[in-house]
Amino acid sequence: MSTLFTFSDTIAGYVSGFDSAANRFELRTSDDRAYRVHLTPVTYARFAYNLDETYRDATGVMRHLLSLDRQFLHVYGTFYPSAAGEPVFEAQWIVFSGEGPGCFNHEKPDWWIKQASSIGESYLRWQFNHPTEAIDYRRYRTILHLAGSKKGDYLQETDTISRLVYGMAAAYLMTGEDTFLEAAEKGTEYLREHMRFYDKDEDLVYWYHGIHVDGDRETKLLTSQFNDDRESIPMYEQIYALAGPCHTYRINGDPRILSDVDHTIQLFDKYYKDKSLGGYYSHIDPIRLSPRSESLGNNVARKNWNSVGDHAPAYLINLYLATGDQKYADFLEDTFDTIVKHFPDYENSPFVQERFHDDWSHDKAGVGQQNRAVVGHNLKIAWNLMRMHSLKPKPEYVGLARRIAELMPRVGADLQRGGWYDMVERERRPDGEHHAFVWHDRKAWWQQEQGILAYLLLHGTLRDAEYLRLARESAAFYSAFFLDHDDGGVYFNTLASGLPYLLGTERLKGSHSMSAYHSMELCYLAAVYTNALITKQPMYFHFKPYPGGFKDRILRVSPDILPPGSIVVSECLIDGKPYHDFDPKGLTVRLPDSRERLRVKVKISPTTWLD
C-alpha cells in the first residue's frame, strides 16, 4: 500500500551521517532502521531541559550537532508522498538529549534531584496554596486539573494522599528541605486520623478507600469507588495506603508508623493470604472480609500482580531498608519466589500472566484486563527482581529479569519514536506481526518510569551495555516529552509521537491513578541508580529521626537495595557537624543518645567496579 497523503510523526535515533550541502542527515532508530531527514529553512531545535529550567534553544548549534555521528535525538516532522515511491521526511523540530554523542542531560548528577524538588513544590502549591498558606490536608483533593486547579470534587482518596506523602518523603531524602518533610509527616498523621481503622478485637489495621469532605462534615468510604473494584476492599488500595507512611518512616523512625504497617500486614495475612496455595487474593468483601464472597462478582477468589507483587515496590523494600528485619526479607523472598513460579507463561505469550484463580490457573476473562498485558507490569517485575537479587541472589531471579528485559523491547516498546506502550493483547492474532493495542497506542508516565528503572538497574547490576542503551533511550523520551514546562509536574499520557494527550482523566495532574508517587519514585531511584552505579557520583541523603525511634539507635541509610559492596557511607553530619560513629560498608549510623530530633546528612559514594 502506497502512502498518498501527508502525515506528521516522530523518529528517535542516532545520527549516522550529515550532508551539509544537501541539507539532510541520516538517522538510525533503536532497532537499526535507516531514515533520511531533510532540514528546511524553518527547522528549529532545542535541548532536553529540566523542570524550572529556561528553554534551551539548540537551533544555532543544530548543524554542528548533526555532524557528530551517534548523537541521539528525537525529530518531529512531516512525511510527504514522493513520485519516487519513498516518502520524503522533513524535520519541523528536533530535541537533542545532550551536547554530543553519549551525552544525556538526564545523567547530570542533580537532574533528577532538581526535578523532584520542582514536582514537590508544584503539588504543595496545587494542594495547599503553599507557601502562601500552611500545609493543611483538609484542603487536599484527589482531582487536580492540568494546571493544578480544583473544581467541585471533594473526594480524598487514601491511596492518593499516601502517594503524595511518598513523593514528599522522597524529595526530603534528596534535598533536606524541611517543607517536604513537614508535608510528609502531616500527610501521614492525616491518614492515621482520618483513613485508618484499628480493630481492637482482631488487633489489625485496615484503611478506608477515602472520605468525602463537605465543610466540617466527613463521610468515610470503606469500599472502593473505582469501577473494577466497586463495593469491595481491593488489596492494592491497602498496599498503597502504606507507601507514603513507610517512606516517611525511613526518615523519622516514628514507631506509630511501624505499628500501623505491621498491623496492616496482619490484615493481609489473616484475610488476603492463601495459606494453602500461596500468594494473596486481590479482593475481599466488606462484610465477611472473605475473598470468596459471591458479592465480589468477577473478583471472587482471584489473585493478580498487584496483590502478589506490589508489596515490594510500594512499601516492603523500604520497610526492610529501614529496619533490616529478617521477617521482611523473608516476606520479600516469598513474594519473588511466587512470581518466578507462577507468572511466566512463555509457551503462550512473551508477556507474563498477571491474573489468576486461587489455584493459579490463568484468569483470562476478568474485568477490564482479560487476556491482556500491561507492558509496565512486565518491566516492573524485571526491575524489582534485580533489587531482590542484590538482597538474596538467585539464578532464577536474574533469569526471569533477563527474559523480560530481552523480550519487552520487541513487543512493548516503540522502537520508532521511543517510549513504552500501555496495554496490548498478550497473544498475537493468527495473521498479525504485532501484539495489537487494546485501546490506544498512547504512553503513560508510570510505564515510562518502570522501563527507565528496570534497565538502569539491570545495567548497574549486570553491566550489559545493551541495557544501558535502552535505559538512556527510555529516559530521553521521558525527558523530551513528559515534563510540563508550562504548568509544572508531568503529563499523564502522551500520544505515540510524544505530544501530550490532554483529554478526559488523562488531562489531570491528580486522579484515582495519579498523584506524586511514580514521578517522584522515578526521580529518587533514577538519581540513585545513575549516580551510584553508572556515572559514579556521590549523593547526599537526609534524615530526621525521632529520639528513640529506630531500634538500638541504628539509622539505616542505604538508598535502595543495591549490589553488595557498590556503595559506602563516606561522610556523616549531625546538626551540621561532622560525626564519625558510622559503618561505611554496613551503611548504618549509630545515632547519639538525644532527647531532640537530630538532623542527619550522609554522603553515599560509589565504590570502584570490580571486573
Coordinates of C-alpha atoms in Angstrom, one line a residue:
M1 CA 0.0 0.0 0.0
S2 CA 1.5 3.3 -1.0
T3 CA 1.1 6.4 1.3
L4 CA -0.6 9.0 -0.8
F5 CA -1.2 11.5 2.0
T6 CA 0.9 13.7 4.3
F7 CA 1.2 12.9 8.0
S8 CA 3.5 14.0 10.8
D9 CA 5.3 11.8 13.3
T10 CA 8.4 11.4 15.5
I11 CA 11.5 9.4 14.9
A12 CA 14.1 8.8 17.6
G13 CA 17.6 7.6 16.8
Y14 CA 21.3 8.2 16.3
V15 CA 22.8 10.4 13.7
S16 CA 24.8 8.2 11.1
G17 CA 25.7 10.9 8.6
F18 CA 25.2 14.6 7.7
D19 CA 25.3 16.1 4.2
S20 CA 25.6 19.8 4.8
A21 CA 25.3 20.7 1.1
A22 CA 22.1 18.7 0.6
N23 CA 20.8 19.9 4.0
R24 CA 19.9 16.5 5.3
F25 CA 21.1 13.8 7.7
E26 CA 20.8 10.1 8.2
L27 CA 19.2 8.7 11.3
R28 CA 19.2 5.1 12.6
T29 CA 16.5 4.0 15.0
S30 CA 16.9 1.9 18.1
D31 CA 16.2 -1.2 16.0
D32 CA 18.7 -0.1 13.3
R33 CA 16.3 1.1 10.6
A34 CA 17.6 4.0 8.5
Y35 CA 15.8 7.3 7.7
R36 CA 16.8 10.3 5.7
V37 CA 15.8 13.5 7.3
H38 CA 15.6 16.8 5.4
L39 CA 16.1 20.1 7.1
T40 CA 14.0 23.1 6.0
P41 CA 14.6 26.9 6.4
V42 CA 12.4 26.9 9.4
T43 CA 13.6 23.7 11.2
Y44 CA 14.4 24.5 14.8
A45 CA 16.0 22.6 17.7
R46 CA 16.2 22.6 21.4
F47 CA 18.0 20.6 24.1
A48 CA 16.1 18.5 26.6
Y49 CA 15.7 20.7 29.7
N50 CA 14.5 20.1 33.2
L51 CA 11.5 21.5 35.1
D52 CA 12.1 25.0 36.3
E53 CA 14.9 25.5 33.7
T54 CA 14.5 28.0 31.0
Y55 CA 14.0 26.9 27.4
R56 CA 17.3 25.7 25.9
D57 CA 17.5 26.6 22.2
A58 CA 19.8 24.5 20.0
T59 CA 19.0 25.9 16.6
G60 CA 22.3 27.8 16.4
V61 CA 24.3 24.7 17.0
M62 CA 22.0 22.3 15.3
R63 CA 24.2 21.7 12.2
H64 CA 27.2 21.2 14.4
L65 CA 25.5 18.5 16.5
L66 CA 24.1 16.8 13.4
S67 CA 27.7 16.4 12.1
L68 CA 28.5 14.2 15.1
D69 CA 27.8 10.6 14.5
R70 CA 26.0 8.7 17.2
Q71 CA 24.3 11.9 18.5
F72 CA 21.0 10.8 19.9
L73 CA 17.9 12.9 19.1
H74 CA 14.1 13.0 18.6
V75 CA 12.9 14.6 15.4
Y76 CA 9.3 15.5 14.7
G77 CA 8.4 16.2 11.1
T78 CA 6.1 15.5 8.1
F79 CA 6.2 12.7 5.6
Y80 CA 5.4 13.8 2.1
P81 CA 4.4 11.4 -0.7
S82 CA 7.0 11.2 -3.5
A83 CA 6.8 10.2 -7.1
A84 CA 9.9 8.1 -6.4
G85 CA 7.8 6.0 -4.1
E86 CA 9.7 6.6 -0.8
P87 CA 8.1 9.4 1.1
V88 CA 10.2 12.5 1.9
F89 CA 10.6 13.3 5.6
E90 CA 11.1 16.9 6.5
A91 CA 12.0 17.9 10.0
Q92 CA 9.9 20.5 11.8
W93 CA 11.8 20.4 15.1
I94 CA 14.5 18.4 16.9
V95 CA 15.2 17.6 20.5
F96 CA 18.8 16.8 21.4
S97 CA 19.2 14.7 24.5
G98 CA 22.7 16.1 25.2
E99 CA 25.5 18.1 23.7
G100 CA 27.4 15.3 22.0
P101 CA 27.4 11.5 21.3
G102 CA 26.9 9.6 24.5
C103 CA 25.9 12.8 26.4
F104 CA 22.5 12.8 28.0
N105 CA 21.3 15.7 30.1
H106 CA 19.3 13.4 32.4
E107 CA 22.6 11.8 33.6
K108 CA 23.7 15.1 35.2
P109 CA 24.2 14.4 39.0
D110 CA 21.4 16.7 40.1
W111 CA 19.0 16.3 37.2
W112 CA 16.5 14.1 39.0
I113 CA 17.0 15.8 42.3
K114 CA 16.0 19.2 40.8
Q115 CA 13.1 17.6 39.1
A116 CA 11.8 16.1 42.3
S117 CA 12.1 19.5 44.0
S118 CA 10.1 21.1 41.3
I119 CA 7.4 18.4 41.2
G120 CA 7.1 18.6 45.0
E121 CA 6.8 22.4 45.0
S122 CA 4.1 22.1 42.3
Y123 CA 2.0 19.7 44.4
L124 CA 2.4 21.8 47.5
R125 CA 1.2 24.8 45.6
W126 CA -1.7 23.0 44.0
Q127 CA -3.0 21.2 47.0
F128 CA -2.3 23.7 49.8
N129 CA -1.5 27.0 48.2
H130 CA 1.9 26.8 49.8
P131 CA 3.9 28.8 50.6
T132 CA 1.2 31.5 50.9
E133 CA -0.8 29.2 53.2
A134 CA 0.0 26.5 55.7
I135 CA 0.0 22.8 54.7
D136 CA -3.4 21.6 55.7
Y137 CA -4.7 18.2 54.4
R138 CA -8.3 19.2 54.9
R139 CA -7.8 21.1 51.6
Y140 CA -6.4 18.1 49.8
R141 CA -8.4 16.9 46.8
T142 CA -7.9 13.8 44.7
I143 CA -8.8 15.5 41.4
L144 CA -6.4 18.2 40.1
H145 CA -6.8 19.7 36.7
L146 CA -4.0 20.3 34.2
A147 CA -2.7 23.5 35.9
G148 CA -3.4 22.1 39.4
S149 CA -6.8 23.7 40.0
K150 CA -9.6 22.0 42.0
K151 CA -13.1 22.0 40.6
G152 CA -16.1 20.7 42.6
D153 CA -14.8 17.3 43.7
Y154 CA -14.5 16.8 47.5
L155 CA -13.1 13.3 47.5
Q156 CA -10.0 12.5 49.4
E157 CA -8.7 9.0 48.4
T158 CA -6.4 7.3 50.9
D159 CA -4.1 6.0 48.2
T160 CA -3.5 9.3 46.5
I161 CA -2.7 11.1 49.8
S162 CA -0.3 8.2 50.6
R163 CA 1.3 8.6 47.1
L164 CA 1.7 12.4 47.7
V165 CA 3.3 11.6 51.1
Y166 CA 5.7 9.2 49.3
G167 CA 6.7 12.0 46.9
M168 CA 7.3 14.5 49.7
A169 CA 9.4 12.0 51.7
A170 CA 11.5 11.2 48.5
A171 CA 12.0 14.9 48.0
Y172 CA 13.2 15.4 51.6
L173 CA 15.5 12.4 51.4
M174 CA 17.3 14.0 48.4
T175 CA 17.1 17.7 49.3
G176 CA 16.8 18.0 53.1
E177 CA 14.2 20.8 52.6
D178 CA 12.0 20.9 55.8
T179 CA 8.8 21.8 53.9
F180 CA 8.9 18.4 52.2
L181 CA 9.3 16.6 55.5
E182 CA 6.5 18.7 57.0
A183 CA 4.2 17.7 54.2
A184 CA 5.1 14.0 54.5
E185 CA 4.6 13.9 58.3
K186 CA 1.4 16.0 58.2
G187 CA 0.1 13.7 55.5
T188 CA 1.0 10.6 57.4
E189 CA -0.8 12.0 60.5
Y190 CA -3.9 12.9 58.5
L191 CA -4.0 9.3 57.1
R192 CA -3.8 7.9 60.6
E193 CA -6.5 10.2 62.0
H194 CA -9.0 10.0 59.1
M195 CA -8.4 6.9 56.9
R196 CA -7.2 4.3 59.4
F197 CA -9.4 1.9 61.3
Y198 CA -7.9 -0.1 64.2
D199 CA -9.8 -3.2 65.0
K200 CA -9.1 -3.8 68.7
D201 CA -10.8 -7.2 68.7
E202 CA -8.7 -8.5 65.8
D203 CA -5.6 -6.4 66.6
L204 CA -5.2 -5.3 63.0
V205 CA -5.5 -2.2 60.9
Y206 CA -7.3 -1.6 57.6
W207 CA -7.7 1.6 55.6
Y208 CA -10.7 3.3 54.2
H209 CA -10.9 3.9 50.5
G210 CA -11.3 7.6 51.3
I211 CA -13.6 10.3 52.6
H212 CA -15.9 12.9 51.2
V213 CA -15.3 16.3 52.9
D214 CA -18.1 18.8 52.9
G215 CA -17.3 21.7 55.2
D216 CA -16.9 20.2 58.6
R217 CA -18.8 17.1 57.6
E218 CA -16.7 14.0 56.8
T219 CA -18.2 10.8 55.2
K220 CA -16.0 7.7 55.3
L221 CA -15.9 5.4 52.3
L222 CA -15.0 1.8 53.3
T223 CA -15.2 0.2 49.9
S224 CA -13.6 1.2 46.6
Q225 CA -15.4 3.7 44.3
F226 CA -13.3 2.6 41.3
N227 CA -15.3 0.7 38.7
D228 CA -13.4 -2.6 38.6
D229 CA -13.3 -2.8 42.4
R230 CA -16.6 -1.2 43.4
E231 CA -18.1 -2.4 46.7
S232 CA -15.0 -4.4 47.6
I233 CA -11.8 -3.9 49.6
P234 CA -9.1 -4.4 47.0
M235 CA -5.7 -5.3 48.3
Y236 CA -3.8 -2.8 46.2
E237 CA -5.6 0.0 48.0
Q238 CA -4.5 -1.4 51.3
I239 CA -1.0 -1.8 50.0
Y240 CA -0.6 1.7 48.6
A241 CA -2.0 3.2 51.9
L242 CA 1.3 2.2 53.3
A243 CA 3.6 3.6 50.6
G244 CA 3.8 7.2 51.9
P245 CA 4.0 6.5 55.6
C246 CA 6.6 3.7 55.1
H247 CA 8.9 6.1 53.1
T248 CA 8.4 8.7 55.8
Y249 CA 9.4 6.1 58.4
R250 CA 12.7 5.8 56.7
I251 CA 13.4 9.4 57.6
N252 CA 11.9 9.7 61.1
G253 CA 11.6 6.2 62.7
D254 CA 8.2 7.1 64.1
P255 CA 7.2 3.9 65.9
R256 CA 3.5 4.5 65.3
I257 CA 4.1 4.2 61.6
L258 CA 5.8 0.8 62.1
S259 CA 3.0 -0.3 64.3
D260 CA 0.4 0.6 61.6
V261 CA 2.4 -1.2 58.9
D262 CA 2.8 -4.4 61.0
H263 CA -0.9 -4.4 61.9
T264 CA -1.8 -3.9 58.2
I265 CA 0.4 -6.9 57.3
Q266 CA -1.6 -8.8 59.9
L267 CA -4.7 -7.9 57.9
F268 CA -3.0 -9.2 54.8
D269 CA -2.1 -12.5 56.4
K270 CA -5.4 -13.1 58.0
Y271 CA -7.9 -12.2 55.2
Y272 CA -6.0 -12.0 51.9
K273 CA -3.3 -14.6 52.2
D274 CA -3.9 -18.0 50.6
K275 CA -2.3 -20.2 53.2
S276 CA -2.6 -23.4 51.2
L277 CA -1.6 -22.5 47.7
G278 CA 0.4 -19.3 48.3
G279 CA 0.0 -15.7 47.2
Y280 CA -2.6 -13.1 48.2
Y281 CA -6.1 -12.6 47.0
S282 CA -6.9 -9.4 45.2
H283 CA -10.2 -8.5 46.8
I284 CA -12.3 -9.2 49.9
D285 CA -15.9 -8.3 50.6
P286 CA -16.6 -5.6 53.3
I287 CA -19.0 -7.7 55.4
R288 CA -17.4 -11.1 55.8
L289 CA -13.9 -10.0 54.8
S290 CA -13.7 -13.0 52.6
P291 CA -12.1 -13.4 49.1
R292 CA -14.8 -16.0 48.2
S293 CA -17.9 -14.0 48.8
E294 CA -20.3 -14.1 45.8
S295 CA -20.8 -10.3 46.1
L296 CA -17.3 -9.9 44.6
G297 CA -18.6 -10.9 41.2
N298 CA -15.7 -11.4 38.8
N299 CA -13.3 -10.8 41.6
V300 CA -14.2 -13.9 43.6
A301 CA -11.1 -15.8 44.7
R302 CA -8.7 -14.0 42.3
K303 CA -5.0 -13.2 42.6
N304 CA -3.1 -10.7 40.4
W305 CA 0.1 -8.9 40.0
N306 CA -1.0 -6.1 42.4
S307 CA -2.0 -8.4 45.2
V308 CA 1.1 -10.5 44.9
G309 CA 3.9 -8.3 43.7
D310 CA 3.1 -4.7 44.5
H311 CA 4.1 -5.2 48.2
A312 CA 7.7 -4.9 47.3
P313 CA 8.0 -1.6 45.5
A314 CA 5.1 0.1 47.4
Y315 CA 6.3 -0.4 50.9
L316 CA 8.1 -3.7 51.7
I317 CA 11.5 -2.9 50.3
N318 CA 11.5 0.5 52.2
L319 CA 10.4 -1.3 55.3
Y320 CA 13.3 -3.7 55.1
L321 CA 15.8 -0.9 54.3
A322 CA 14.6 1.0 57.4
T323 CA 14.6 -1.9 59.8
G324 CA 16.9 -4.6 58.5
D325 CA 14.4 -7.1 60.0
Q326 CA 14.7 -10.6 58.6
K327 CA 10.9 -11.2 58.7
Y328 CA 10.5 -8.5 56.0
A329 CA 13.4 -10.1 53.9
D330 CA 11.5 -13.4 54.2
F331 CA 8.3 -11.7 53.0
L332 CA 10.2 -10.3 50.0
E333 CA 11.7 -13.7 49.2
D334 CA 8.4 -15.4 49.3
T335 CA 6.9 -12.6 47.1
F336 CA 9.6 -13.1 44.4
D337 CA 9.6 -16.9 44.6
T338 CA 5.9 -16.8 44.0
I339 CA 6.3 -14.5 40.9
V340 CA 9.0 -16.7 39.5
K341 CA 6.9 -19.8 40.0
H342 CA 3.6 -18.7 38.7
F343 CA 3.9 -15.6 36.4
P344 CA 6.0 -16.8 33.4
D345 CA 3.8 -18.1 30.5
Y346 CA 6.3 -18.0 27.7
E347 CA 4.9 -21.1 25.9
N348 CA 1.8 -18.9 25.2
S349 CA 3.0 -15.3 25.2
P350 CA 6.1 -13.1 25.5
F351 CA 4.3 -11.4 28.4
V352 CA 3.9 -12.7 32.0
Q353 CA 0.5 -13.8 33.1
E354 CA -0.9 -11.3 35.6
R355 CA -4.3 -12.6 36.7
F356 CA -5.1 -15.9 38.3
H357 CA -7.8 -18.0 40.0
D358 CA -7.0 -19.2 43.5
D359 CA -5.5 -22.5 42.2
W360 CA -3.1 -20.4 40.0
S361 CA -4.9 -21.3 36.8
H362 CA -5.0 -18.4 34.4
D363 CA -7.9 -15.9 34.6
K364 CA -8.3 -14.7 31.0
A365 CA -11.8 -13.3 31.3
G366 CA -11.5 -11.0 34.2
V367 CA -13.0 -7.5 34.3
G368 CA -11.1 -5.0 32.1
Q369 CA -7.8 -6.6 31.6
Q370 CA -8.9 -10.1 30.4
N371 CA -6.1 -11.8 28.4
R372 CA -4.1 -8.6 28.0
A373 CA -0.7 -7.5 29.1
V374 CA 0.3 -4.3 30.9
V375 CA 3.7 -3.5 29.5
G376 CA 4.7 -1.6 32.6
H377 CA 4.0 -4.6 34.9
N378 CA 6.4 -6.8 33.0
L379 CA 9.1 -4.1 33.3
K380 CA 8.2 -3.6 37.0
I381 CA 8.8 -7.3 37.7
A382 CA 12.2 -7.2 36.0
W383 CA 13.2 -4.1 38.0
N384 CA 12.2 -5.5 41.3
L385 CA 13.6 -8.9 40.7
M386 CA 17.0 -7.2 40.3
R387 CA 16.5 -5.4 43.6
M388 CA 15.7 -8.7 45.3
H389 CA 18.7 -10.4 43.6
S390 CA 21.0 -7.9 45.4
L391 CA 19.5 -8.9 48.7
K392 CA 19.4 -12.7 48.1
P393 CA 21.0 -13.8 44.8
K394 CA 19.2 -16.5 42.9
P395 CA 19.7 -17.5 39.3
E396 CA 16.0 -17.7 38.7
Y397 CA 15.6 -14.0 39.7
V398 CA 18.2 -12.9 37.2
G399 CA 16.9 -15.4 34.6
L400 CA 13.4 -14.1 34.6
A401 CA 14.6 -10.4 34.7
R402 CA 16.8 -11.0 31.7
R403 CA 14.0 -12.8 29.9
I404 CA 11.7 -9.9 30.4
A405 CA 14.4 -7.3 29.5
E406 CA 15.2 -9.1 26.2
L407 CA 11.6 -9.6 25.2
M408 CA 10.0 -6.3 26.1
P409 CA 11.8 -4.0 23.5
R410 CA 10.4 -6.1 20.7
V411 CA 6.8 -6.4 21.9
G412 CA 6.2 -3.4 24.3
A413 CA 8.5 -0.6 23.2
D414 CA 8.1 1.9 20.4
L415 CA 11.4 1.5 18.6
Q416 CA 10.5 4.2 16.1
R417 CA 9.7 7.1 18.4
G418 CA 10.9 5.9 21.8
G419 CA 9.0 5.1 25.0
W420 CA 6.8 2.3 26.2
Y421 CA 3.2 1.4 25.3
D422 CA 0.4 0.8 27.7
M423 CA -1.8 -2.4 27.3
V424 CA -1.6 -4.9 24.4
E425 CA -3.0 -8.3 23.7
R426 CA -0.9 -11.0 25.3
E427 CA -1.2 -13.2 22.2
R428 CA -0.9 -12.1 18.6
R429 CA -3.7 -12.6 16.1
P430 CA -3.0 -15.5 13.7
D431 CA -2.3 -13.2 10.8
G432 CA -0.6 -10.4 12.9
E433 CA 3.0 -9.5 13.3
H434 CA 2.5 -7.2 16.3
H435 CA 0.6 -7.5 19.6
A436 CA -2.5 -5.4 19.0
F437 CA -3.1 -2.4 21.2
V438 CA -6.1 -2.7 23.4
W439 CA -7.5 0.8 23.5
H440 CA -4.8 3.1 22.0
D441 CA -1.1 3.5 21.4
R442 CA -0.6 6.2 24.0
K443 CA 2.1 6.1 26.6
A444 CA 1.6 6.6 30.3
W445 CA 4.1 8.3 32.6
W446 CA 4.2 5.5 35.1
Q447 CA 5.1 2.9 32.5
Q448 CA 8.0 5.0 31.3
E449 CA 9.2 5.0 34.9
Q450 CA 9.2 1.2 35.0
G451 CA 11.2 1.0 31.8
I452 CA 13.8 3.6 32.9
L453 CA 14.3 2.0 36.3
A454 CA 14.3 -1.6 35.0
Y455 CA 17.1 -1.0 32.5
L456 CA 19.1 1.3 34.7
L457 CA 19.3 -1.3 37.4
L458 CA 19.8 -4.2 35.0
H459 CA 22.8 -2.4 33.6
G460 CA 24.0 -1.3 37.0
T461 CA 23.9 -4.8 38.3
L462 CA 24.8 -6.9 35.3
R463 CA 26.9 -4.3 33.3
D464 CA 25.3 -5.1 30.0
A465 CA 25.8 -2.2 27.5
E466 CA 22.5 -3.0 25.7
Y467 CA 20.6 -2.4 29.0
L468 CA 22.3 1.0 29.4
R469 CA 21.3 1.9 25.8
L470 CA 17.7 1.1 26.5
A471 CA 17.7 2.9 29.8
R472 CA 19.1 6.0 28.1
E473 CA 16.6 5.9 25.3
S474 CA 13.7 5.5 27.7
A475 CA 14.8 8.4 29.9
A476 CA 15.5 10.5 26.9
F477 CA 11.9 10.1 25.6
Y478 CA 10.5 10.9 29.1
S479 CA 12.7 13.9 29.4
A480 CA 11.8 15.2 26.0
F481 CA 8.1 14.9 26.2
F482 CA 6.6 14.2 29.7
L483 CA 7.8 17.3 31.6
D484 CA 5.1 20.0 31.7
H485 CA 7.2 23.2 31.4
D486 CA 4.1 25.4 31.4
D487 CA 2.1 24.2 34.4
G488 CA 4.6 22.0 36.3
G489 CA 4.7 18.3 37.1
V490 CA 4.5 15.7 34.4
Y491 CA 1.8 14.7 31.9
F492 CA -0.3 11.6 32.5
N493 CA -0.1 10.4 28.9
T494 CA 1.4 11.3 25.6
L495 CA 0.4 10.2 22.1
A496 CA 2.7 7.7 20.4
S497 CA 4.6 10.7 18.9
G498 CA 5.4 12.1 22.3
L499 CA 2.9 15.0 22.1
P500 CA 0.9 15.4 25.3
Y501 CA -2.6 13.9 25.3
L502 CA -4.9 16.2 27.2
L503 CA -8.4 14.8 27.2
G504 CA -10.6 13.3 29.9
T505 CA -9.0 11.9 33.0
E506 CA -5.7 11.9 31.2
R507 CA -5.7 15.7 31.3
L508 CA -5.5 15.6 35.1
K509 CA -2.5 16.1 37.4
G510 CA -4.4 14.4 40.2
S511 CA -6.8 11.5 39.9
H512 CA -7.5 8.0 41.2
S513 CA -4.4 6.9 39.3
M514 CA -2.1 9.9 39.6
S515 CA -0.5 11.8 42.5
A516 CA 3.1 12.4 43.3
Y517 CA 4.2 8.8 43.5
H518 CA 5.5 7.4 40.3
S519 CA 7.1 10.7 39.1
M520 CA 8.9 11.1 42.4
E521 CA 9.8 7.5 42.7
L522 CA 11.4 7.8 39.3
C523 CA 13.3 10.9 40.4
Y524 CA 14.5 9.3 43.6
L525 CA 15.6 5.9 42.2
A526 CA 16.9 7.2 38.8
A527 CA 19.2 9.5 40.8
V528 CA 20.3 6.7 42.9
Y529 CA 20.9 4.2 40.1
T530 CA 22.5 6.7 37.8
N531 CA 24.9 8.3 40.3
A532 CA 25.7 5.2 42.3
L533 CA 26.0 2.6 39.6
I534 CA 26.6 4.3 36.2
T535 CA 28.2 7.8 36.3
K536 CA 29.8 7.2 39.7
Q537 CA 28.9 10.4 41.5
P538 CA 28.3 10.8 45.3
M539 CA 24.9 11.8 46.7
Y540 CA 23.7 13.2 49.9
F541 CA 20.7 11.9 51.8
H542 CA 18.8 13.5 54.7
F543 CA 17.1 12.0 57.8
K544 CA 15.5 13.5 60.9
P545 CA 14.8 10.7 63.4
Y546 CA 12.7 10.9 66.5
P547 CA 14.5 10.3 69.8
G548 CA 14.4 6.5 70.4
G549 CA 12.6 6.0 67.1
F550 CA 14.9 3.4 65.5
K551 CA 15.8 0.3 67.4
D552 CA 19.2 0.5 69.2
R553 CA 19.6 4.0 67.7
I554 CA 20.7 2.4 64.4
L555 CA 19.8 4.5 61.4
R556 CA 20.0 2.6 58.1
V557 CA 20.8 4.9 55.2
S558 CA 21.1 2.6 52.2
P559 CA 19.1 4.4 49.5
D560 CA 17.9 1.2 47.9
I561 CA 18.8 -2.5 47.7
L562 CA 21.9 -2.2 45.5
P563 CA 24.6 -4.7 44.5
P564 CA 26.6 -5.6 47.6
G565 CA 29.7 -3.5 48.0
S566 CA 28.7 -1.0 45.4
I567 CA 28.3 2.0 47.8
V568 CA 29.7 3.2 51.1
V569 CA 28.9 5.9 53.6
S570 CA 31.8 8.3 53.1
E571 CA 30.7 11.2 55.3
C572 CA 28.1 12.0 58.1
L573 CA 27.0 15.2 59.6
I574 CA 24.6 15.6 62.5
D575 CA 23.1 19.0 63.0
G576 CA 25.7 20.3 60.6
K577 CA 28.7 19.0 62.4
P578 CA 31.0 16.1 61.4
Y579 CA 30.1 12.8 63.0
H580 CA 32.1 9.6 62.9
D581 CA 30.2 6.8 64.5
F582 CA 29.0 5.1 61.3
D583 CA 29.7 1.9 59.5
P584 CA 30.8 2.8 55.9
K585 CA 30.2 -0.7 54.4
G586 CA 27.2 -1.6 56.6
L587 CA 25.5 1.7 55.6
T588 CA 24.4 2.5 59.1
V589 CA 24.8 5.4 61.5
R590 CA 24.8 4.8 65.3
L591 CA 22.8 7.8 66.5
P592 CA 23.9 9.6 69.6
D593 CA 21.6 9.5 72.6
S594 CA 19.5 12.6 72.4
R595 CA 16.1 13.9 73.6
E596 CA 15.8 16.1 70.5
R597 CA 15.3 15.2 66.9
L598 CA 18.6 15.1 65.0
R599 CA 19.2 16.3 61.5
V600 CA 21.4 13.7 59.9
K601 CA 23.1 14.1 56.5
V602 CA 25.1 11.3 54.9
K603 CA 27.2 11.2 51.8
I604 CA 26.8 8.0 49.9
S605 CA 29.7 7.3 47.5
P606 CA 30.0 4.6 44.8
T607 CA 32.9 2.2 45.0
T608 CA 35.0 1.1 42.0
W609 CA 33.5 -1.6 39.8
L610 CA 35.3 -4.9 40.0
D611 CA 35.6 -6.9 36.8

